[in-house]
Coordinates of C-alpha atoms and ligand atoms in Angstrom, one line a residue:
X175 CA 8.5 -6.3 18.0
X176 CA 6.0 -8.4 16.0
X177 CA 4.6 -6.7 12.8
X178 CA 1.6 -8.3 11.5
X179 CA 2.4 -8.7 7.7
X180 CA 0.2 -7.1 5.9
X181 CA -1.0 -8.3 2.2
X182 CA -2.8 -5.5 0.3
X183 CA -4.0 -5.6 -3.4
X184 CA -4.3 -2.7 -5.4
X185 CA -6.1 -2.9 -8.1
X186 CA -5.6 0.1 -9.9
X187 CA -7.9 1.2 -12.6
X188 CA -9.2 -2.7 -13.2
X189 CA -12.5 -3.7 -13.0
X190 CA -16.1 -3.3 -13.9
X191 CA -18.9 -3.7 -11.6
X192 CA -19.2 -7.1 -11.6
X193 CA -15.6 -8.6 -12.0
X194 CA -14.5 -6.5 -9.1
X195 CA -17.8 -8.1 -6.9
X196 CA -16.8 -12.0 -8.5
X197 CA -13.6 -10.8 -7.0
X198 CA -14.1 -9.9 -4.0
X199 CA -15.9 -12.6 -3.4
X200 CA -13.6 -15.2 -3.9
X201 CA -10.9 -13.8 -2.3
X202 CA -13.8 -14.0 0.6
X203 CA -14.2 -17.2 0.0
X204 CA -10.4 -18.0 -0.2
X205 CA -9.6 -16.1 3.2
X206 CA -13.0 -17.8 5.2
X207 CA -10.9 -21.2 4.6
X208 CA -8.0 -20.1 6.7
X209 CA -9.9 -19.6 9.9
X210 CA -7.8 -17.4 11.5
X211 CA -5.3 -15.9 9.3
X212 CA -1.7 -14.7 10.6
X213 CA -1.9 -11.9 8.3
X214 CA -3.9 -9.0 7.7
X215 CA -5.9 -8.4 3.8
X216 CA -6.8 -5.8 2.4
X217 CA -8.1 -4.8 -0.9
X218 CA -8.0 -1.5 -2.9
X219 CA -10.5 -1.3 -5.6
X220 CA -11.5 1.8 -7.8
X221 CA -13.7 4.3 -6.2
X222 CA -16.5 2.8 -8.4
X223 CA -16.3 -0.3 -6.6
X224 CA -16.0 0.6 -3.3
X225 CA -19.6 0.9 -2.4
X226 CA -20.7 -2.7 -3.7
X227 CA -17.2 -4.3 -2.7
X228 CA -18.0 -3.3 0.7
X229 CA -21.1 -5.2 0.9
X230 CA -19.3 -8.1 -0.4
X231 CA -16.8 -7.7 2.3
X232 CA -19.5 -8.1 5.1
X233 CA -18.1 -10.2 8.3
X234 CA -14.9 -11.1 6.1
X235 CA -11.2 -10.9 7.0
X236 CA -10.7 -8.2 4.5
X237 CA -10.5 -4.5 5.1
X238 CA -11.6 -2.1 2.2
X239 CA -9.6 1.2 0.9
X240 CA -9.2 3.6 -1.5
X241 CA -6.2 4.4 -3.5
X242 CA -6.3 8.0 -3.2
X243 CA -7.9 10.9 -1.7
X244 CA -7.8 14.7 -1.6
X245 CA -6.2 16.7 1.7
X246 CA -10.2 18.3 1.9
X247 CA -13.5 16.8 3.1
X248 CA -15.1 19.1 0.5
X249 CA -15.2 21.5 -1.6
X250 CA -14.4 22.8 -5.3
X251 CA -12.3 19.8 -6.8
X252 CA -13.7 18.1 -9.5
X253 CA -12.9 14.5 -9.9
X254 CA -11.7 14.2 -6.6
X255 CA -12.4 12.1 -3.7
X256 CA -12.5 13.4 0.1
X257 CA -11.0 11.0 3.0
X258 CA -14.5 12.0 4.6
X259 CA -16.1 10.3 1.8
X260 CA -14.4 6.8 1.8
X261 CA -14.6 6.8 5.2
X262 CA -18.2 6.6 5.1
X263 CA -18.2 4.1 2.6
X264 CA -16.1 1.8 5.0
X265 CA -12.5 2.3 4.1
X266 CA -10.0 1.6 6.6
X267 CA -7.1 2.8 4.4
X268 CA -5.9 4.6 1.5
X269 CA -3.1 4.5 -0.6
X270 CA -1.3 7.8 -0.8
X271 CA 1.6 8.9 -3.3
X272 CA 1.5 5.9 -5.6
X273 CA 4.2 6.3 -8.1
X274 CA 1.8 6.6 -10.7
X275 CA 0.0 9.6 -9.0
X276 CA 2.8 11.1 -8.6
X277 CA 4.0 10.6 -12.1
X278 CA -0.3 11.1 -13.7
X279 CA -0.9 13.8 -11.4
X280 CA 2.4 15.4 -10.4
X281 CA 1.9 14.8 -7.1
X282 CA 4.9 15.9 -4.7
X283 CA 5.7 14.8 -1.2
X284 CA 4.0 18.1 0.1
X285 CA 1.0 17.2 -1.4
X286 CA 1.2 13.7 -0.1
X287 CA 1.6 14.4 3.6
X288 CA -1.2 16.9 3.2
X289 CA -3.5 14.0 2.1
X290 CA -1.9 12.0 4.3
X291 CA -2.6 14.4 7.3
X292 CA -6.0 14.8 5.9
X293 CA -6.8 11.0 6.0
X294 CA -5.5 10.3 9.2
X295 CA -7.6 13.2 10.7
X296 CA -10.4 11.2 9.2
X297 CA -9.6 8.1 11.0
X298 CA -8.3 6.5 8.0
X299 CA -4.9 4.4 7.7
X300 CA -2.9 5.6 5.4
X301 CA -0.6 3.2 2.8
X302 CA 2.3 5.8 1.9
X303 CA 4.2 5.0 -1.3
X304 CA 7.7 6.2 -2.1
X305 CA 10.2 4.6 -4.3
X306 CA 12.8 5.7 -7.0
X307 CA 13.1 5.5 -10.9
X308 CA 15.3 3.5 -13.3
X309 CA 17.6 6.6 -13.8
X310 CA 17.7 7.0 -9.8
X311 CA 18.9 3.5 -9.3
X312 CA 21.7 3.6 -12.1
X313 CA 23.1 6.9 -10.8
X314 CA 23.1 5.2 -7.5
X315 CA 21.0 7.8 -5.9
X316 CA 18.1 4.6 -4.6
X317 CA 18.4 4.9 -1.0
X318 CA 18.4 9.1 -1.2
X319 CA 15.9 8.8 -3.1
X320 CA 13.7 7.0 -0.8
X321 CA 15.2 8.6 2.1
X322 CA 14.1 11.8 1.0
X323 CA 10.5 10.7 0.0
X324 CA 10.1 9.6 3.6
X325 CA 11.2 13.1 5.5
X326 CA 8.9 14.9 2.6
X327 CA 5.8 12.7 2.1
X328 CA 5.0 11.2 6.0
X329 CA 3.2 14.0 8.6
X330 CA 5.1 14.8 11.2
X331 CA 2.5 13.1 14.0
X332 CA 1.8 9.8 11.6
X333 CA 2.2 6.7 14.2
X334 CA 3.0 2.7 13.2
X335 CA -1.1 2.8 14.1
X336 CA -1.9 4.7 11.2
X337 CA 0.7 4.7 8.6
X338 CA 2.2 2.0 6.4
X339 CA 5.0 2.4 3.9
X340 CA 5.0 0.7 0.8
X341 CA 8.4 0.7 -1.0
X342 CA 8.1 0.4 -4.9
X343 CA 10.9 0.9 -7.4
X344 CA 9.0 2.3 -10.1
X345 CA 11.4 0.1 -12.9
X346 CA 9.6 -2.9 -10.9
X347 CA 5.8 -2.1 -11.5
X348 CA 4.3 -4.3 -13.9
X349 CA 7.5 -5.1 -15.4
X350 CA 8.1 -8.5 -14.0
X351 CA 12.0 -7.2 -12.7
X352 CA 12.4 -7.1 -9.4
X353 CA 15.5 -5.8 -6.9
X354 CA 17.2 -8.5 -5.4
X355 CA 16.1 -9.5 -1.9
X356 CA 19.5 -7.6 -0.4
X357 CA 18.6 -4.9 -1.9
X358 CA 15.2 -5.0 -0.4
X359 CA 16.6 -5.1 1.8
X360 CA 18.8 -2.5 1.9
X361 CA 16.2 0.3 1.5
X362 CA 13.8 -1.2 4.2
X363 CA 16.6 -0.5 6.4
X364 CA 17.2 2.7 5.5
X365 CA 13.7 3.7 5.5
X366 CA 12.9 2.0 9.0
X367 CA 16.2 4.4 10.2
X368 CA 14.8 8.1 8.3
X369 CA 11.2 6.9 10.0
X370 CA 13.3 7.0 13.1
X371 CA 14.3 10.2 12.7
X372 CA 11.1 11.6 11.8
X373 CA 8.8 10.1 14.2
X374 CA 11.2 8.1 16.9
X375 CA 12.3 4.9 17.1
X376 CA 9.3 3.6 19.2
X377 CA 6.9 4.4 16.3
X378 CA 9.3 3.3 13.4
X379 CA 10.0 -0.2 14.9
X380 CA 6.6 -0.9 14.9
X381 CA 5.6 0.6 11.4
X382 CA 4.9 -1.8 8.7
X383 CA 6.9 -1.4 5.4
X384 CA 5.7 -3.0 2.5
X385 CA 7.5 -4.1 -0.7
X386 CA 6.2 -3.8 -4.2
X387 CA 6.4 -4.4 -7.7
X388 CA 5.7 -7.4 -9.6
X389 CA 5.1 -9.6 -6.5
X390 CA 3.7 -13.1 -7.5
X391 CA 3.5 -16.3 -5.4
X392 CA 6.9 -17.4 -6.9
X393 CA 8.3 -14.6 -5.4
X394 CA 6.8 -14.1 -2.1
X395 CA 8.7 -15.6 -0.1
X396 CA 11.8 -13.9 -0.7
X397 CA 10.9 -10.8 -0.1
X398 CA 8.5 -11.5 2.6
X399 CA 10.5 -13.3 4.5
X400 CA 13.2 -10.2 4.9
X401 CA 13.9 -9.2 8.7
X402 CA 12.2 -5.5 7.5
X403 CA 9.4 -6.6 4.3
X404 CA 6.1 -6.4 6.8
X405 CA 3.7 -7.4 3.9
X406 CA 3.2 -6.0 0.3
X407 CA 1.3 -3.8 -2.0
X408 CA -0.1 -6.1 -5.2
X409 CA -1.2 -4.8 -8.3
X410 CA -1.0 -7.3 -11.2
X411 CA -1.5 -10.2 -8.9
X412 CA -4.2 -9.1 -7.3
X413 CA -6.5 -9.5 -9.9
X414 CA -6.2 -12.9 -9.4
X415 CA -7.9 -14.3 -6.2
X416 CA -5.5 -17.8 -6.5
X417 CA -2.6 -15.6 -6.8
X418 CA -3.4 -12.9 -4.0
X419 CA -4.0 -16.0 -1.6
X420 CA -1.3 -18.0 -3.0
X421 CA 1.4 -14.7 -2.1
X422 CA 0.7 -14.9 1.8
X423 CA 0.2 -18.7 1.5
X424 CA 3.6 -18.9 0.2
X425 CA 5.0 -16.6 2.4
X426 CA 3.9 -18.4 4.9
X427 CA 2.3 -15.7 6.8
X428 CA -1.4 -16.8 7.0
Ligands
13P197 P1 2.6 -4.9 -9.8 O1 2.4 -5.9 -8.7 O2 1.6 -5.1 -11.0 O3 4.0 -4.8 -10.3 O4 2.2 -3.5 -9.2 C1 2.8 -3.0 -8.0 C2 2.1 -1.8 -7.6 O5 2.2 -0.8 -8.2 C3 1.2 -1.9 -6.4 O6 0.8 -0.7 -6.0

C-alpha cells in the first residue's frame, strides 16, 4: 500500500508577521518548480500567521495547519484556539500532543484524543505526536512508551484519512541527536502494529507515521527512506525554505 510521504514544517513559536509571509512565499516559490511533486507539504505556523500565510498559500501545493487546538468550538477558555476556528481560516490539519504541549501545558493522552476527536469532527486532519524521554529510552522503556501513547492519545474511530502519527523522541528535538535509522525503525513498527490493534489493520497500513527530531537534508534520506517513515515533522529546518525543500529533495520523494 503506497503512502504518500508527507513533509510538514512546524514552526513552533517562530516568526513575525512578515518573516513567516517571506517564508511562505518561498517555500511557494520552491514547490511551484517541481511541477508535480510526489510528496505532500504542509506548513504549520503560529496562530498569528495563519490568516495571512493562507493568502500566501493561494493555488500552491502547500496545505495550512495549526499546531494545536482545544477539544471545544467555543466557549470559556482563554488563550485557546477551537478546531472550528482554524478550520475557517483554511487549515487542513493540526498538530496534536506535541511533546512540548504535553510537557508546557501538561497535556495527557486523554486530553489529546479529546482534541483529536474534536478536530476530526471539524473536518480537520489531525498530526498526533507521541514519543518518549531521555530517561524512557535509557531504562529501556521506548517502544512502551510509545506503544502506550498510541492506545491513549488516538480516538477510537480516527482513520489513515484523518490521522497522521508523528514519532518524536523528545532527547531528539532541537538537539541535533538523532536515533539510529534501526531504531526508527523499530518504533515505526511497533506503532504501525498497536495502530492495528486500535483501529484494524486496513486503517493502520495505510496511516502515515512521521519521524521527527532534528531532521536536516543531511539526514533525510535515512530516515525517510525506512520501509515505515511516511514523511516528517520539521521544526528547526523548517525555518529555512532551502532546507525544508532540500529534506524531500533529498529524500527523494518529490
Ligand atoms: P527539530 O526539527 O527542530 O528537532 O524539531 C522537531 C519537532 O519538534 C517538530 O515538531
Amino acid at each position: 500500500m503506497a503512502r504518500k510521504k508527507l513533509i510538514a514544517g512546524n514552526w513552533k513559536m517562530n516568526g513575525l508577521l512578515s518573516e513567516g509571509v517571506d517564508l511562505a512565499k518561498e517555500i511557494v516559490a520552491e514547490v511551484k518548480k517541481l511541477g508535480k511533486p510526489g510528496c505532500e507539504f504542509l506548513i504549520c505556523p503560529p496562530a498569528t500567521l495563519l490568516t495571512s500565510v493562507k493568502k500566501t498559500l493561494r493555488g500552491a501545493k502547500v496545505a495550512l495547519g495549526a499546531q494545536d487546538s482545544h477539544w471545544e468550538n467555543k466557549g470559556a477558555h482563554t488563550g485557546d484556539i477551537s478546531p472550528a476556528m482554524i478550520k475557517e481560516i483554511g487549515c487542513t490539519y493540526v498538530i496534536l500532543g506535541h511533546s512540548e504541549r504535553r510537557a508546557d501545558h501538561g497535556e495527557t493522552n486523554e486530553i489529546v484524543a479529546k482534541k483529536a476527536k474534536a478536530a476530526h469532527e471539524n473536518g480537520l486532519k489531525t498530526i498526533i505526536c507521541i514519543g518518549e524521554s531521555e530517561a524512557e529510552r535509557d531504562s529501556g522503556k521506548t517502544l512502551d512508551v510509545c506503544t502506550s501513547q498510541i492506545a491513549g492519545s488516538v480516538p477510537e474511530d480516527s482513520t489513515a484519512a484523518d490521522t497522521v502519527i508523528a514519532y518524536e523522541p523528545i532527547w531528539a528535538i532541537g538537539t541535533g541527536k538523532t536515533p539510529t535509522p534501526a531504531d526508527v525503525e523499530e518504533v515505526h513498527a511497533a506503532v504501525r502494529k498497536a495502530l492495528a490493534k486500535k483501529l484494524g489493520k486496513a486503517q493502520a497500513s495505510k496511516m502515515r507515521i512521521l519521524y521527527g527530531g532534528s531532521v536536516k537534508p543531511g539526514n533525510a534520506k535515512e530516515f525517510l527512506s525506512l520501509e515505515d517513515v511516511d514523511g516528517a515533522l520539521i521544526g528547526g529546518a523548517s525555518l529555512k525554505a532551502a532546507d525544508f525543500l532540500g529534506i524531500a529533495k533529498n529524500a527523494g520523494c518529490c
